[in-house]
mmCIF file of C-alpha atoms in Angstrom:
data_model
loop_
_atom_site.group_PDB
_atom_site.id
_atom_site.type_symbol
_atom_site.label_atom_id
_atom_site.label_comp_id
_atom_site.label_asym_id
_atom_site.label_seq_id
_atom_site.Cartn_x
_atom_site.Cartn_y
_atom_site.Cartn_z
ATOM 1 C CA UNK F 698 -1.945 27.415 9.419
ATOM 2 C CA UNK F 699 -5.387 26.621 10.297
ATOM 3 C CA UNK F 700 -6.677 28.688 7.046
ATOM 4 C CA UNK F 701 -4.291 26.277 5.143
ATOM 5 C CA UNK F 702 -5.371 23.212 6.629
ATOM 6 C CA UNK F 703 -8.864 23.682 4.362
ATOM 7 C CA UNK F 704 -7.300 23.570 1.038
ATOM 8 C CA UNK F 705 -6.694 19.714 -0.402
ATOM 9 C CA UNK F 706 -2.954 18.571 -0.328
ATOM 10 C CA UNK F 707 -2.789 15.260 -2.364
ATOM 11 C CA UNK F 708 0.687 15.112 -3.420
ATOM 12 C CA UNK F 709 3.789 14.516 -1.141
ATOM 13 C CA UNK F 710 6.024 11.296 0.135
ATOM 14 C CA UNK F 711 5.658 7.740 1.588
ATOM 15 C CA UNK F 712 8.408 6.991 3.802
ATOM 16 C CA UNK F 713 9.316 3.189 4.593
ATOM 17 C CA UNK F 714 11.664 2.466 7.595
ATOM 18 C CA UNK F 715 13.008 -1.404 8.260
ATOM 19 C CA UNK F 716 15.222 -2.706 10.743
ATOM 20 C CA UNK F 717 15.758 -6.361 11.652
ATOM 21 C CA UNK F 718 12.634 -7.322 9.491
ATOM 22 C CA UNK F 719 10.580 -4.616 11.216
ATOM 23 C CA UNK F 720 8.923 -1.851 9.393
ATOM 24 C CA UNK F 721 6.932 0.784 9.226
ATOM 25 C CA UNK F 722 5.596 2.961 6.410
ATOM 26 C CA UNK F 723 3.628 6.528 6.498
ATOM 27 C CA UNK F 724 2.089 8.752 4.106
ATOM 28 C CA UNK F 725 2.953 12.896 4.422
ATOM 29 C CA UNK F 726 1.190 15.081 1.841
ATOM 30 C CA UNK F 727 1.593 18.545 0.257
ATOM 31 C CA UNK F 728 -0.405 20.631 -1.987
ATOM 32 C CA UNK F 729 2.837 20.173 -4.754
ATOM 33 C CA UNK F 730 5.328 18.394 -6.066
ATOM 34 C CA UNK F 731 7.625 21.389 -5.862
ATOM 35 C CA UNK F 732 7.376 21.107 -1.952
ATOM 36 C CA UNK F 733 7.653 17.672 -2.319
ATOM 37 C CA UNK F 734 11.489 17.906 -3.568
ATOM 38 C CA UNK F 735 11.903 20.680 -0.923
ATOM 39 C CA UNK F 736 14.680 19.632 1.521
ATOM 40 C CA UNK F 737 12.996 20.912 4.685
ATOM 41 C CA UNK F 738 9.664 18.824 3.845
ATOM 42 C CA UNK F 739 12.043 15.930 2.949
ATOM 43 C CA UNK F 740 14.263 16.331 6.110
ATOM 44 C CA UNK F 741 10.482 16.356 7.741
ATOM 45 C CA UNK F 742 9.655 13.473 6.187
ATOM 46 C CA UNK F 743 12.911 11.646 7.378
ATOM 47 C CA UNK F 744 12.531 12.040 10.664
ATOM 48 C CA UNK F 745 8.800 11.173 10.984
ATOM 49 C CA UNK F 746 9.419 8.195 9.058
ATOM 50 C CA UNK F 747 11.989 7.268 12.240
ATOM 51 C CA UNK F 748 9.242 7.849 14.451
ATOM 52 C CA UNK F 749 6.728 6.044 12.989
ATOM 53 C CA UNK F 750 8.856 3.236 13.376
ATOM 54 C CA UNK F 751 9.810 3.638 17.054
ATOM 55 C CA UNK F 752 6.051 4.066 17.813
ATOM 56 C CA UNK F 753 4.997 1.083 15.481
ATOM 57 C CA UNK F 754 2.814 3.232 13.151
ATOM 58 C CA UNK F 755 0.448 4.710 16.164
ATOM 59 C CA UNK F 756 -0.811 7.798 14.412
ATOM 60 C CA UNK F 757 -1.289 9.287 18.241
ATOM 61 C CA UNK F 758 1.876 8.364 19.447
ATOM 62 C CA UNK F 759 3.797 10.072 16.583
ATOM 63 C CA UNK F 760 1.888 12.985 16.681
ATOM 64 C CA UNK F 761 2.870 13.627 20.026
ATOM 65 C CA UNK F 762 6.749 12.310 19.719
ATOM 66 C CA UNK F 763 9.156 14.630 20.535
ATOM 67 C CA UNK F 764 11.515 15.418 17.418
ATOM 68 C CA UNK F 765 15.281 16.368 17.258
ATOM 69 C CA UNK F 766 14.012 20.519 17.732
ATOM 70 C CA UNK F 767 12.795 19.140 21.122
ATOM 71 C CA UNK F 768 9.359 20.068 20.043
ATOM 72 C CA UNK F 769 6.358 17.393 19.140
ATOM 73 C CA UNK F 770 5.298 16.148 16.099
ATOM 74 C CA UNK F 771 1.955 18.073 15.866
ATOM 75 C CA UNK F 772 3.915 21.461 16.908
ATOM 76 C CA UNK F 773 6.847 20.859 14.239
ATOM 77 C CA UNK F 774 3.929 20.162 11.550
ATOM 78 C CA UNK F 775 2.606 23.826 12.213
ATOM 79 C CA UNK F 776 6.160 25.413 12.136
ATOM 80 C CA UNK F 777 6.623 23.531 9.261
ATOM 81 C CA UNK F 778 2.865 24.963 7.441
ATOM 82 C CA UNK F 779 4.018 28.390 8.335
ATOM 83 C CA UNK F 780 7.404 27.867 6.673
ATOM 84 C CA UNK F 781 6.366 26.652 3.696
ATOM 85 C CA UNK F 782 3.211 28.288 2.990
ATOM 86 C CA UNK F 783 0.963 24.940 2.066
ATOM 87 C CA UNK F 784 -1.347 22.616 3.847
ATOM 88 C CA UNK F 785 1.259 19.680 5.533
ATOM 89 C CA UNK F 786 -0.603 16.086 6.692
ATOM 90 C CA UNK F 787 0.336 13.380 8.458
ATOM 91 C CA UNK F 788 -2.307 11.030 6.691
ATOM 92 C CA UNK F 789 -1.789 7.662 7.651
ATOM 93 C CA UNK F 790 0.732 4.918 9.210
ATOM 94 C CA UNK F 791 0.991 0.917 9.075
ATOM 95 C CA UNK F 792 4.001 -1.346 11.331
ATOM 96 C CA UNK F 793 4.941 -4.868 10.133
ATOM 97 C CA UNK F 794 6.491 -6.452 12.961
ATOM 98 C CA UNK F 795 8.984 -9.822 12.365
ATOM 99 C CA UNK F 796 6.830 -12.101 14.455
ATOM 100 C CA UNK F 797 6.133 -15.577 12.627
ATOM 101 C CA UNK F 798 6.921 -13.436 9.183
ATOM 102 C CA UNK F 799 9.482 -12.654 7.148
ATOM 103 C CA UNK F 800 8.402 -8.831 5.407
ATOM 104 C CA UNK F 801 9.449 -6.680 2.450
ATOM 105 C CA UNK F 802 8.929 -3.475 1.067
ATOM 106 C CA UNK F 803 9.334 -1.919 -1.847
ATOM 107 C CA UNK F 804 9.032 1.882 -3.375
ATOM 108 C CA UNK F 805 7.911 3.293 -6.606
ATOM 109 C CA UNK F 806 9.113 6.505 -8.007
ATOM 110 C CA UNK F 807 12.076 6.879 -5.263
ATOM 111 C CA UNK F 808 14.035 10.088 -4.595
ATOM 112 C CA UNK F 809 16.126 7.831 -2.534
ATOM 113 C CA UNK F 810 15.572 4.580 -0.245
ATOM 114 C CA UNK F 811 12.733 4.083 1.033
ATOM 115 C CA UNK F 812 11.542 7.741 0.297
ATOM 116 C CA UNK F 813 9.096 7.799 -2.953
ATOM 117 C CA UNK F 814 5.492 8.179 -3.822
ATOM 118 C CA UNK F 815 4.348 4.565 -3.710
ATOM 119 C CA UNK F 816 5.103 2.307 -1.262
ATOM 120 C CA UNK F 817 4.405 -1.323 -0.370
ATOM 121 C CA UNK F 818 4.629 -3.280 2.834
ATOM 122 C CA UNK F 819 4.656 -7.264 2.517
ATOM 123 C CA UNK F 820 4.055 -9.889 5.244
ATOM 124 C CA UNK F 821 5.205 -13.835 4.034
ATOM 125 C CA UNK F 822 4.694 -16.908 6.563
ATOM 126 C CA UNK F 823 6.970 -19.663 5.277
ATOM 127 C CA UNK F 824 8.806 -22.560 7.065
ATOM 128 C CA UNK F 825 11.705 -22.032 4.488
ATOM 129 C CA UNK F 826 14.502 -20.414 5.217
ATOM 130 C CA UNK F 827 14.617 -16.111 4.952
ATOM 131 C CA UNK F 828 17.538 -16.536 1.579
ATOM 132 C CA UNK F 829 15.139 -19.230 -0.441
ATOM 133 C CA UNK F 830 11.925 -16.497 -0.353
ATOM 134 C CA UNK F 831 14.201 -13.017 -0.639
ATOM 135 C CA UNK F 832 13.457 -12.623 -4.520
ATOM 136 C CA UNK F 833 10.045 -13.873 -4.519
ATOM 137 C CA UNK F 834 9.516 -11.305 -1.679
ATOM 138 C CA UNK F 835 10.841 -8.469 -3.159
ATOM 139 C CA UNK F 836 8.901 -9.200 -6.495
ATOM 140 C CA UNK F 837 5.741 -9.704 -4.903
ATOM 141 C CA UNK F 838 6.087 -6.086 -3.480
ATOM 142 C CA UNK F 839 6.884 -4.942 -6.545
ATOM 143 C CA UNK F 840 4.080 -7.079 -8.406
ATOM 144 C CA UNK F 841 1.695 -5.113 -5.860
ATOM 145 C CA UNK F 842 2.974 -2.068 -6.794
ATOM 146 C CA UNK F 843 2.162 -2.220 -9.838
ATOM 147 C CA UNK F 844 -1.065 -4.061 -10.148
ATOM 148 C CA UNK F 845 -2.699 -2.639 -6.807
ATOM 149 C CA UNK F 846 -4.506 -5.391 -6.102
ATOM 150 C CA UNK F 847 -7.660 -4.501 -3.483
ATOM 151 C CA UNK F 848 -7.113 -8.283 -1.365
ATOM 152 C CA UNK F 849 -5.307 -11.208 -0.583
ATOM 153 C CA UNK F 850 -8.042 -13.575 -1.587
ATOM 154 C CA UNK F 851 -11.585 -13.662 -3.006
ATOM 155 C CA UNK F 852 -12.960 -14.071 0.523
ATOM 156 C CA UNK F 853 -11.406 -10.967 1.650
ATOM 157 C CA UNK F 854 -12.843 -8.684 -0.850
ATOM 158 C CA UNK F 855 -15.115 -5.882 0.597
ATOM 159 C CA UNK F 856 -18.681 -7.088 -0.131
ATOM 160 C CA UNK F 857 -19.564 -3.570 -0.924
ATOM 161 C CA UNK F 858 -16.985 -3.166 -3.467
ATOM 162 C CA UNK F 859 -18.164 -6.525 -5.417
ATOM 163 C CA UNK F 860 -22.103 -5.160 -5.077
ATOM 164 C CA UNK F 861 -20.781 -2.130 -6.505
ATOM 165 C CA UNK F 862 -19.007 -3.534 -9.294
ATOM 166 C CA UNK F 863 -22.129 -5.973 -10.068
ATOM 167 C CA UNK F 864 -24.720 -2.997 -10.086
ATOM 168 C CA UNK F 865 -22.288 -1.171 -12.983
ATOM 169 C CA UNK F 866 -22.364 -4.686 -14.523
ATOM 170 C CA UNK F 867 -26.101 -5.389 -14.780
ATOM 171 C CA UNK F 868 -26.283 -1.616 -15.850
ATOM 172 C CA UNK F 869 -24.205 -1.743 -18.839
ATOM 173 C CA UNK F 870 -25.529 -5.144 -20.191
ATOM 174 C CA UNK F 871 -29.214 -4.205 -19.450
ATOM 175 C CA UNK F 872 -29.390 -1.752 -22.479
ATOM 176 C CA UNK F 873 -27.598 -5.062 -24.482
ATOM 177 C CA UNK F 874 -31.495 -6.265 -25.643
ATOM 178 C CA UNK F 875 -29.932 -9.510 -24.626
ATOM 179 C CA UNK F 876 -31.900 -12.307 -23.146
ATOM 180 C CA UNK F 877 -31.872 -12.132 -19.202
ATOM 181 C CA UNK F 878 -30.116 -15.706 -19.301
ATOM 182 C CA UNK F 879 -27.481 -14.551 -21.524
ATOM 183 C CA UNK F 880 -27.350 -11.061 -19.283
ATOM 184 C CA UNK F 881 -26.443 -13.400 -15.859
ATOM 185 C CA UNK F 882 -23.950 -15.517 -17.790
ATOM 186 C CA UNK F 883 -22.341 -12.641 -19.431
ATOM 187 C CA UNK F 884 -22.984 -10.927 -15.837
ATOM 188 C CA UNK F 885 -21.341 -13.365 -13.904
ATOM 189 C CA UNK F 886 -17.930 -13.870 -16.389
ATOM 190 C CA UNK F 887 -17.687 -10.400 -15.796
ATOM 191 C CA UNK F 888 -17.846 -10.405 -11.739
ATOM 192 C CA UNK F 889 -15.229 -12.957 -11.432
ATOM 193 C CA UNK F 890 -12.661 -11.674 -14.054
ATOM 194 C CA UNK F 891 -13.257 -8.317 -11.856
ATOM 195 C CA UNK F 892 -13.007 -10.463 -8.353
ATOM 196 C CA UNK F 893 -9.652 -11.952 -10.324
ATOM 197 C CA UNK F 894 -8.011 -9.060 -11.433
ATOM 198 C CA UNK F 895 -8.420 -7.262 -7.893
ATOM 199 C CA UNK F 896 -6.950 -10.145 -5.686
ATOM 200 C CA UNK F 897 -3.039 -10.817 -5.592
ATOM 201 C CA UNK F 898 -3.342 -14.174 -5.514
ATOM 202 C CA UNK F 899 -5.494 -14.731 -8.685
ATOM 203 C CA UNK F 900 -3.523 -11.762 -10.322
ATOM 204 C CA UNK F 901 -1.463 -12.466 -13.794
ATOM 205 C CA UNK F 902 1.688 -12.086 -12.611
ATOM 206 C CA UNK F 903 3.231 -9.138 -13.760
ATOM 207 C CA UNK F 904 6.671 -11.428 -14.888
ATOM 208 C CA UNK F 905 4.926 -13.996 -16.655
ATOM 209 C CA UNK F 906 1.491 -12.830 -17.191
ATOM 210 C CA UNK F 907 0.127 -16.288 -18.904
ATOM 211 C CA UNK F 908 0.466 -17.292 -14.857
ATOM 212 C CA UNK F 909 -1.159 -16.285 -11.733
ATOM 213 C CA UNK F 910 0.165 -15.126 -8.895
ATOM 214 C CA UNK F 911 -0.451 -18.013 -6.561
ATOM 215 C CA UNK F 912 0.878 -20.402 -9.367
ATOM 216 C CA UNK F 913 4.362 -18.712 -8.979
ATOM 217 C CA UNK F 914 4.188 -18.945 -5.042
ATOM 218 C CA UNK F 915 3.479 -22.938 -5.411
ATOM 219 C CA UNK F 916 6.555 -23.286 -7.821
ATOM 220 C CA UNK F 917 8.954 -21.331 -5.620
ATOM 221 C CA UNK F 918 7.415 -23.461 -2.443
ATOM 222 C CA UNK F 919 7.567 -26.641 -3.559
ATOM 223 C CA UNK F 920 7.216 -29.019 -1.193
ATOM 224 C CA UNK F 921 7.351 -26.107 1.611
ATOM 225 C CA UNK F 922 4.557 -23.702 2.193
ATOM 226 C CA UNK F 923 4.661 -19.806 1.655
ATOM 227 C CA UNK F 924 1.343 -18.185 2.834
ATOM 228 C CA UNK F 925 1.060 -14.221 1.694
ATOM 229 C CA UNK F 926 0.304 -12.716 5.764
ATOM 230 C CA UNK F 927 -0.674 -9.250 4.686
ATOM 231 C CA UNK F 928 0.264 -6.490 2.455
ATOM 232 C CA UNK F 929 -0.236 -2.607 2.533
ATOM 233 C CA UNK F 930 0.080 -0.384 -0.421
ATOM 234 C CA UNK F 931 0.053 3.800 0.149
ATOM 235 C CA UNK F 932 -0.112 5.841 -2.841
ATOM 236 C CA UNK F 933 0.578 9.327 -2.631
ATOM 237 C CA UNK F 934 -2.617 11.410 -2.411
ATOM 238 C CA UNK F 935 -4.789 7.974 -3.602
ATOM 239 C CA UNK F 936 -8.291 8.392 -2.451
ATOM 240 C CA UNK F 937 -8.062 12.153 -1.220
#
């Protein structure tokens, strides 16, 4: 297994488990999509999933949960490697717990509930009642799904990522034989449609594009307030 463990395994599953507006979500790769469909990495999958939410996504504490085959995680995953023949990884793990929000999920590309290859976590803060914010909730999710928006809000944008973005801006229009005025103007449009299109909130929204995100979550609150928490969005193999 160790020989294995070298090679790059960026497919696989995200696993989402909820009860009583608790959940957790976790990320298992593969080398392939074959053993992705295989019923003993699914089965895996399953159960890991439970434990992730009886340990509240502690990567530690599920690797060293004891599983249905009375062995630990960590031990199972090396069965498992043998087995199958291809590098196995628990990557990563996130909890949502029901205190002071209400929380939804949501999962692209499903084989079956909760079990797919994208998966979203959501985390609302509302004073309305759970049945008034149970579509926007569930669209939201899905609205980060698809649009994978990097933050919440402008201020919570990774300062790196927006230094990065303005370097490859000044870059591009620098060969423009522009004048510099024109070249910050032009710069700056540039950084904030980037800043815009990477945080939910100032998002189109995928239903109604001609509005943003946060337009729709004024509408729906009215005179109320609904405040987006958090949100967590695992892609299978994204990043590796």
């Amino acid at each position: 297994a160790s020989k294995k463990m070298e090679r790059v395994a960026a497919d696989g599953l995200v696993c989402i488990c909820e009860k009583n507006n608790n959940f957790s979500m976790i990320e298992i790769n593969c080398e392939t999509d074959f053993v992705a469909k295989n019923s003993d990495f699914i089965k895996f999958c399953d159960e890991i999933s439970e434990l992730a939410f009886i340990n509240q996504g502690k990567m530690e504490e599920i690797l060293n949960a004891k599983m249905e085959n009375k062995k630990i995680v960590k031990d199972s995953l090396v069965d498992l490697i043998s087995k199958i023949g291809e590098k196995i990884n628990i990557r990563r793990s996130v909890f949502a717990n029901n205190n002071k929000t209400f929380n939804f999920s949501y999962t692209h590309t499903s084989i079956k509930k909760n079990v797919g290859k994208l998966g979203v976590l959501l985390s609302i803060e509302t004073n309305k009642d759970e049945k008034d914010i149970s579509e926007i909730g569930k669209q939201i999710a899905m609205h980060i799904a698809a649009s994978s928006p990097l933050a919440i809000e402008k201020n919570e944008l990774d300062q790196n990522i927006i230094n990065k973005e303005k370097e490859i801006i000044t870059e591009e229009l620098k060969n423009s034989g522009k004048d510099s005025k024109i070249i910050d103007k032009i710069a700056e449009g540039k950084l904030n449609k980037f800043i815009n299109d990477n945080t939910l909130l100032n998002q189109e929204w995928i239903m109604e594009p001609k509005r943003k995100v946060k337009d729709v979550l004024k509408d729906v609150a009215g005179k109320d307030t609904i405040k987006i928490k958090s949100f967590t969005r695992f892609k299978v193999g994204e990043g590796i």
